PDB file of C-alpha atoms in Angstrom:
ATOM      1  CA  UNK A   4      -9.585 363.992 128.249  1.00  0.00           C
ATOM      2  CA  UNK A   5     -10.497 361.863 125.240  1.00  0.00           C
ATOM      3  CA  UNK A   6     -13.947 361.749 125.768  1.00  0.00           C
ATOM      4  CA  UNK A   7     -13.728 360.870 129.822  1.00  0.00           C
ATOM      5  CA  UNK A   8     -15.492 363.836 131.000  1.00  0.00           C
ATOM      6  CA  UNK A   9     -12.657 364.258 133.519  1.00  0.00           C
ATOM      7  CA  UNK A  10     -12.090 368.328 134.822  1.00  0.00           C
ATOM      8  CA  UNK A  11      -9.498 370.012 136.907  1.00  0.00           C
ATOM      9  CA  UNK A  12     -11.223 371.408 139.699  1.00  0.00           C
ATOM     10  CA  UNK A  13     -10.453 374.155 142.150  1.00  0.00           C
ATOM     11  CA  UNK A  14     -11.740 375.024 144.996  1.00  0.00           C
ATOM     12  CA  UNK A  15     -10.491 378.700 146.737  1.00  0.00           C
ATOM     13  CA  UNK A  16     -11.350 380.192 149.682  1.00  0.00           C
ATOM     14  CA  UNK A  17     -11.276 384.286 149.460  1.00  0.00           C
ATOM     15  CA  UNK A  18     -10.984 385.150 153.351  1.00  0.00           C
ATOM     16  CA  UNK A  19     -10.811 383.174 156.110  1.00  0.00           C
ATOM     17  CA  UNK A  20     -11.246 379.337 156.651  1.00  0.00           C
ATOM     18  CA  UNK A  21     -11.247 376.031 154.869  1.00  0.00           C
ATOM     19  CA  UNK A  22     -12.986 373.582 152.891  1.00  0.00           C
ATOM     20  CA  UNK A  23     -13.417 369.932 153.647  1.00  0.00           C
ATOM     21  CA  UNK A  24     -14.411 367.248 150.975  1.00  0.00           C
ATOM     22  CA  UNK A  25     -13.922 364.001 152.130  1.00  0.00           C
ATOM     23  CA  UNK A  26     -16.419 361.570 151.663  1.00  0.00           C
ATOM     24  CA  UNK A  27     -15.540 361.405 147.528  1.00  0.00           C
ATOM     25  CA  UNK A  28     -12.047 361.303 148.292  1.00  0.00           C
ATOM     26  CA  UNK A  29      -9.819 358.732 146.242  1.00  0.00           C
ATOM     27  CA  UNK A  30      -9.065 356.249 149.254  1.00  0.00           C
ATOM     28  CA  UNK A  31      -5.020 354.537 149.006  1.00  0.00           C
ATOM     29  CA  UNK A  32      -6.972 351.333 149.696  1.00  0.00           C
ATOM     30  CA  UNK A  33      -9.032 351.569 147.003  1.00  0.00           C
ATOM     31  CA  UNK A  34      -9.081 350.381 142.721  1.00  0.00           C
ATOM     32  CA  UNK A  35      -8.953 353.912 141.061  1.00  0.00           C
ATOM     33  CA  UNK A  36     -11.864 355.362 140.047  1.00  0.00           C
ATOM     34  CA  UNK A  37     -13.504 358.432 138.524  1.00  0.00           C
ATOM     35  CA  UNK A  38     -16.570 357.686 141.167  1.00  0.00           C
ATOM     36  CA  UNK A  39     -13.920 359.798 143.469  1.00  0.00           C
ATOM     37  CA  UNK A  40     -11.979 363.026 143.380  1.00  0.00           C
ATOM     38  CA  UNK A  41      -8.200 362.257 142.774  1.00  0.00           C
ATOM     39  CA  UNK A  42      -5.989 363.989 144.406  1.00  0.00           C
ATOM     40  CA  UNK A  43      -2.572 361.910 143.199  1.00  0.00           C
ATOM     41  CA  UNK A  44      -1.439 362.964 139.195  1.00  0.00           C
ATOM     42  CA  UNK A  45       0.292 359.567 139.112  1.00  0.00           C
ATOM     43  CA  UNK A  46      -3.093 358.192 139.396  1.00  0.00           C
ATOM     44  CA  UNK A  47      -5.112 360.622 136.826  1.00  0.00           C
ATOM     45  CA  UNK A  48      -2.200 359.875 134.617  1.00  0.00           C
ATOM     46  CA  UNK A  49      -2.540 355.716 135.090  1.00  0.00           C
ATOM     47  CA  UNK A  50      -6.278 356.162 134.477  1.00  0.00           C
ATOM     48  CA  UNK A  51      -6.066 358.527 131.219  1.00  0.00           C
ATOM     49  CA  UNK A  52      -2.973 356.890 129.922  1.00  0.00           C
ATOM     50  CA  UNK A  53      -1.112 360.275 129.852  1.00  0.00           C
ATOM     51  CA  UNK A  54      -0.257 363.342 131.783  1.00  0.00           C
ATOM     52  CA  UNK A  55      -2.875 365.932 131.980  1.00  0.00           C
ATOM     53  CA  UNK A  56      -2.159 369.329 130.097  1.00  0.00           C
ATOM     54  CA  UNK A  57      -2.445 371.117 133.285  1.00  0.00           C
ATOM     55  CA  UNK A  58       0.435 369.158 135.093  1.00  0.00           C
ATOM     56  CA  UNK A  59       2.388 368.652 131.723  1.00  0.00           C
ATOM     57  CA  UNK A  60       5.875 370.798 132.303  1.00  0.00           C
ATOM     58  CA  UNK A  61       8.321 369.598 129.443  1.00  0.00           C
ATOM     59  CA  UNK A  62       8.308 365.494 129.888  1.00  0.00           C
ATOM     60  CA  UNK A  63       7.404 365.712 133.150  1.00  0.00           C
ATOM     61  CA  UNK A  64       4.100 365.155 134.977  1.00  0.00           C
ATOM     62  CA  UNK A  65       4.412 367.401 138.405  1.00  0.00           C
ATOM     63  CA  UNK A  66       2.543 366.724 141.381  1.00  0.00           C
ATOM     64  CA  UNK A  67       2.220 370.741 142.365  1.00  0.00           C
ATOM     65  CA  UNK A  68      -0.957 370.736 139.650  1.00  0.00           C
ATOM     66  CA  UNK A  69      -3.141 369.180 142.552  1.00  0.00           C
ATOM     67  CA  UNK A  70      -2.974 370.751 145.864  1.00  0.00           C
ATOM     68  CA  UNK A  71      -4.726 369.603 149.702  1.00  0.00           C
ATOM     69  CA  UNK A  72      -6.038 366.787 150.850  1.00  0.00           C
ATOM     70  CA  UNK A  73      -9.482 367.448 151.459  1.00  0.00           C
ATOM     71  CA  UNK A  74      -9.707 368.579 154.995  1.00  0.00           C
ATOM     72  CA  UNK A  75      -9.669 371.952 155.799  1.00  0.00           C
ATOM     73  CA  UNK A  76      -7.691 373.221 152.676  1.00  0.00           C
ATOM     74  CA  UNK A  77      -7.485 377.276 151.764  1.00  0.00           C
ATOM     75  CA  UNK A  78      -7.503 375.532 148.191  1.00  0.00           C
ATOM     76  CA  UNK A  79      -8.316 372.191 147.053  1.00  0.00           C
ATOM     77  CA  UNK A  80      -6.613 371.016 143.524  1.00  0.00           C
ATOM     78  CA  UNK A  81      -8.128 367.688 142.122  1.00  0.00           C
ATOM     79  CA  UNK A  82      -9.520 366.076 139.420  1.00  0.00           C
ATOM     80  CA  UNK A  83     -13.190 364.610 138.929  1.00  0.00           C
ATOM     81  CA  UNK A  84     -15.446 363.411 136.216  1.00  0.00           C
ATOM     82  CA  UNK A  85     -18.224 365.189 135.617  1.00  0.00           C
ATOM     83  CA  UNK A  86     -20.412 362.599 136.700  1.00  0.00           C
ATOM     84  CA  UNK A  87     -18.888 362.840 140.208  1.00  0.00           C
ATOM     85  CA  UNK A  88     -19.037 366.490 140.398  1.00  0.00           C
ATOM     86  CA  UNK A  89     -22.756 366.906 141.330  1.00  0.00           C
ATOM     87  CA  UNK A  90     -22.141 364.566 144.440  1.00  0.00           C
ATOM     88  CA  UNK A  91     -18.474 366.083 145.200  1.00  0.00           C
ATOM     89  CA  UNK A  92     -20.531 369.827 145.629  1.00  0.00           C
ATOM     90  CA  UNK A  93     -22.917 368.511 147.255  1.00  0.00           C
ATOM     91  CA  UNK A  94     -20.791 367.374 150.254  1.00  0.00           C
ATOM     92  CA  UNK A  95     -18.761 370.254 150.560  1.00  0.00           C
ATOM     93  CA  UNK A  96     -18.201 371.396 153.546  1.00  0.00           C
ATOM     94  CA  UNK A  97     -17.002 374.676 154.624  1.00  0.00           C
ATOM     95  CA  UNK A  98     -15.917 376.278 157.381  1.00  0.00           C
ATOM     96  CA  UNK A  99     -15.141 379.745 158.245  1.00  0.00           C
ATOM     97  CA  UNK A 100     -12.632 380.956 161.791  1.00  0.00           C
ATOM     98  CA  UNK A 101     -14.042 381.684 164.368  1.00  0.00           C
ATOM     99  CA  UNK A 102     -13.531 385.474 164.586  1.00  0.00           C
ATOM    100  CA  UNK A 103     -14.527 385.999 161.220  1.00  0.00           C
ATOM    101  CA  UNK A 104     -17.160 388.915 160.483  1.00  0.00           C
ATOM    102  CA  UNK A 105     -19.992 388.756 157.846  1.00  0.00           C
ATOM    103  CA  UNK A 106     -18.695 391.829 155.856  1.00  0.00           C
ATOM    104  CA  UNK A 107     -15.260 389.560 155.426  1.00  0.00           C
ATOM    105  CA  UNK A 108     -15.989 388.832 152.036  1.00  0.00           C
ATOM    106  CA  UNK A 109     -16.275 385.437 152.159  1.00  0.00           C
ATOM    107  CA  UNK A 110     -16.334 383.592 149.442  1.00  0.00           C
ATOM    108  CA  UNK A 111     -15.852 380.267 147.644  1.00  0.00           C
ATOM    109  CA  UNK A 112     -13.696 380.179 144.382  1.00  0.00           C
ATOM    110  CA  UNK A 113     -14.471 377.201 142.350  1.00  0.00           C
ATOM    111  CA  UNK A 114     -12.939 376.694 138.926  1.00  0.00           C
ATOM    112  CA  UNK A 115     -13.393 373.941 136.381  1.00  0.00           C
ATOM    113  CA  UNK A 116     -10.619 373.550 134.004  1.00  0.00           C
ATOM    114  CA  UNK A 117     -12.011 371.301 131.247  1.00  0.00           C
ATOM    115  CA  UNK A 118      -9.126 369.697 128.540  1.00  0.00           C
ATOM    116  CA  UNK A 119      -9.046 367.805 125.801  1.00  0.00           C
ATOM    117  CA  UNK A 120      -5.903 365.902 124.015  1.00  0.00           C
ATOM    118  CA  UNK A 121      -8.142 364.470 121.562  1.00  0.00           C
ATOM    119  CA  UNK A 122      -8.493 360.944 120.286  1.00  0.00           C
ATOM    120  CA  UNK A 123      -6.289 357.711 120.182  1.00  0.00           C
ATOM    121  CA  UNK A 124      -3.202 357.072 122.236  1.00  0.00           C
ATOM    122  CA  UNK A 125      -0.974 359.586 123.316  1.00  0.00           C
ATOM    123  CA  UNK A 126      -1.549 363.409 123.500  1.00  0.00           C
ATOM    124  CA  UNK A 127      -2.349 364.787 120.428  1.00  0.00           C
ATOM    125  CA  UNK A 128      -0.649 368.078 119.050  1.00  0.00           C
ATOM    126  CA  UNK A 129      -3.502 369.748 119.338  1.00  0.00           C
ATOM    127  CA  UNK A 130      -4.901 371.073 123.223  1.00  0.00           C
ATOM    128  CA  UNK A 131      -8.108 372.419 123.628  1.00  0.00           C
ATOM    129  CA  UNK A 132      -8.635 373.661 127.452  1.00  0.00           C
ATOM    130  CA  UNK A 133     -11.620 375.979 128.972  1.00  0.00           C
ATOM    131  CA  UNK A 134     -12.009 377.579 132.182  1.00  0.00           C
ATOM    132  CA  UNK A 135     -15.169 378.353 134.172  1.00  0.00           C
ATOM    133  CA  UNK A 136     -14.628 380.323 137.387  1.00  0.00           C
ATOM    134  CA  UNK A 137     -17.618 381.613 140.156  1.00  0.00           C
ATOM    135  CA  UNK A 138     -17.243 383.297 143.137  1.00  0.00           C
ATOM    136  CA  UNK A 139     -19.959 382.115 145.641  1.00  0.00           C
ATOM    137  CA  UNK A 140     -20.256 384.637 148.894  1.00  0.00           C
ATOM    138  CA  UNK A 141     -20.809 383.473 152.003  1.00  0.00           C
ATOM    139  CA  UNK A 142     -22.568 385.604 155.386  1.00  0.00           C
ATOM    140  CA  UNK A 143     -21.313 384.122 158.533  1.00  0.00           C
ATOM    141  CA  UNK A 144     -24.885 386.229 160.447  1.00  0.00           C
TER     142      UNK A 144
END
């Protein structure tokens, strides 16, 4: 990320329900901005001036390496900066169904994908990327 502090994040819910992140969301009508989560590649790739390793297939930069839109997603794809992250999980919101039962195993997946391409313009030939994954569980008593 060449020094941006910017992570792929992922947020997975094991059993029933959704999570909703909204009020970080990278608005249409807005200038980008790391202050949000970004949920467009085109628009992680204008702001790092090149296609994330993640979403890097060949020369092209695919779309599938994000995934939701912030309300009620299973699993929510972005990428954030680490100084938006603390205010991102912070707002989470999550919801479970209805008829689900406490010993559902409920729980919240979230995985940080951190990358670097190294410095000056263009990717470098060398990647570096680390993963960080916790399961947090969830009672619905």
């Amino acid at each position: 990320d060449r020094g941006t502090g910017v992570y792929r994040v992922e947020f997975k819910l094991l059993g029933l329900g959704g999570v909703t992140q909204a009020s970080h969301k990278q608005q249409a009508s807005a200038d980008l901005s790391w202050s949000s989560w970004q949920y467009s590649v085109r628009g992680v790739e204008q702001m790092l001036g090149y296609c994330p390793t993640a979403c890097a297939e060949g020369y092209a930069c695919v779309e599938t390496c994000t995934e939701g839109n912030g309300f009620n997603d299973h699993t929510l794809r972005f990428f954030a900066s680490a100084d938006a992250l603390p205010s991102i999980l912070a707002s989470l919101d999550y919801r479970s169904e209805a008829f689900a039962k406490a010993d559902d195993g409920l729980a919240l997946r979230i995985s940080l994908e951190d990358f670097d391409d190294g410095v000056g313009v263009g990717p470098s030939l060398t990647v570096h990327r680390t993963s960080v994954t916790m399961d947090l569980f969830f009672s619905t008593a």
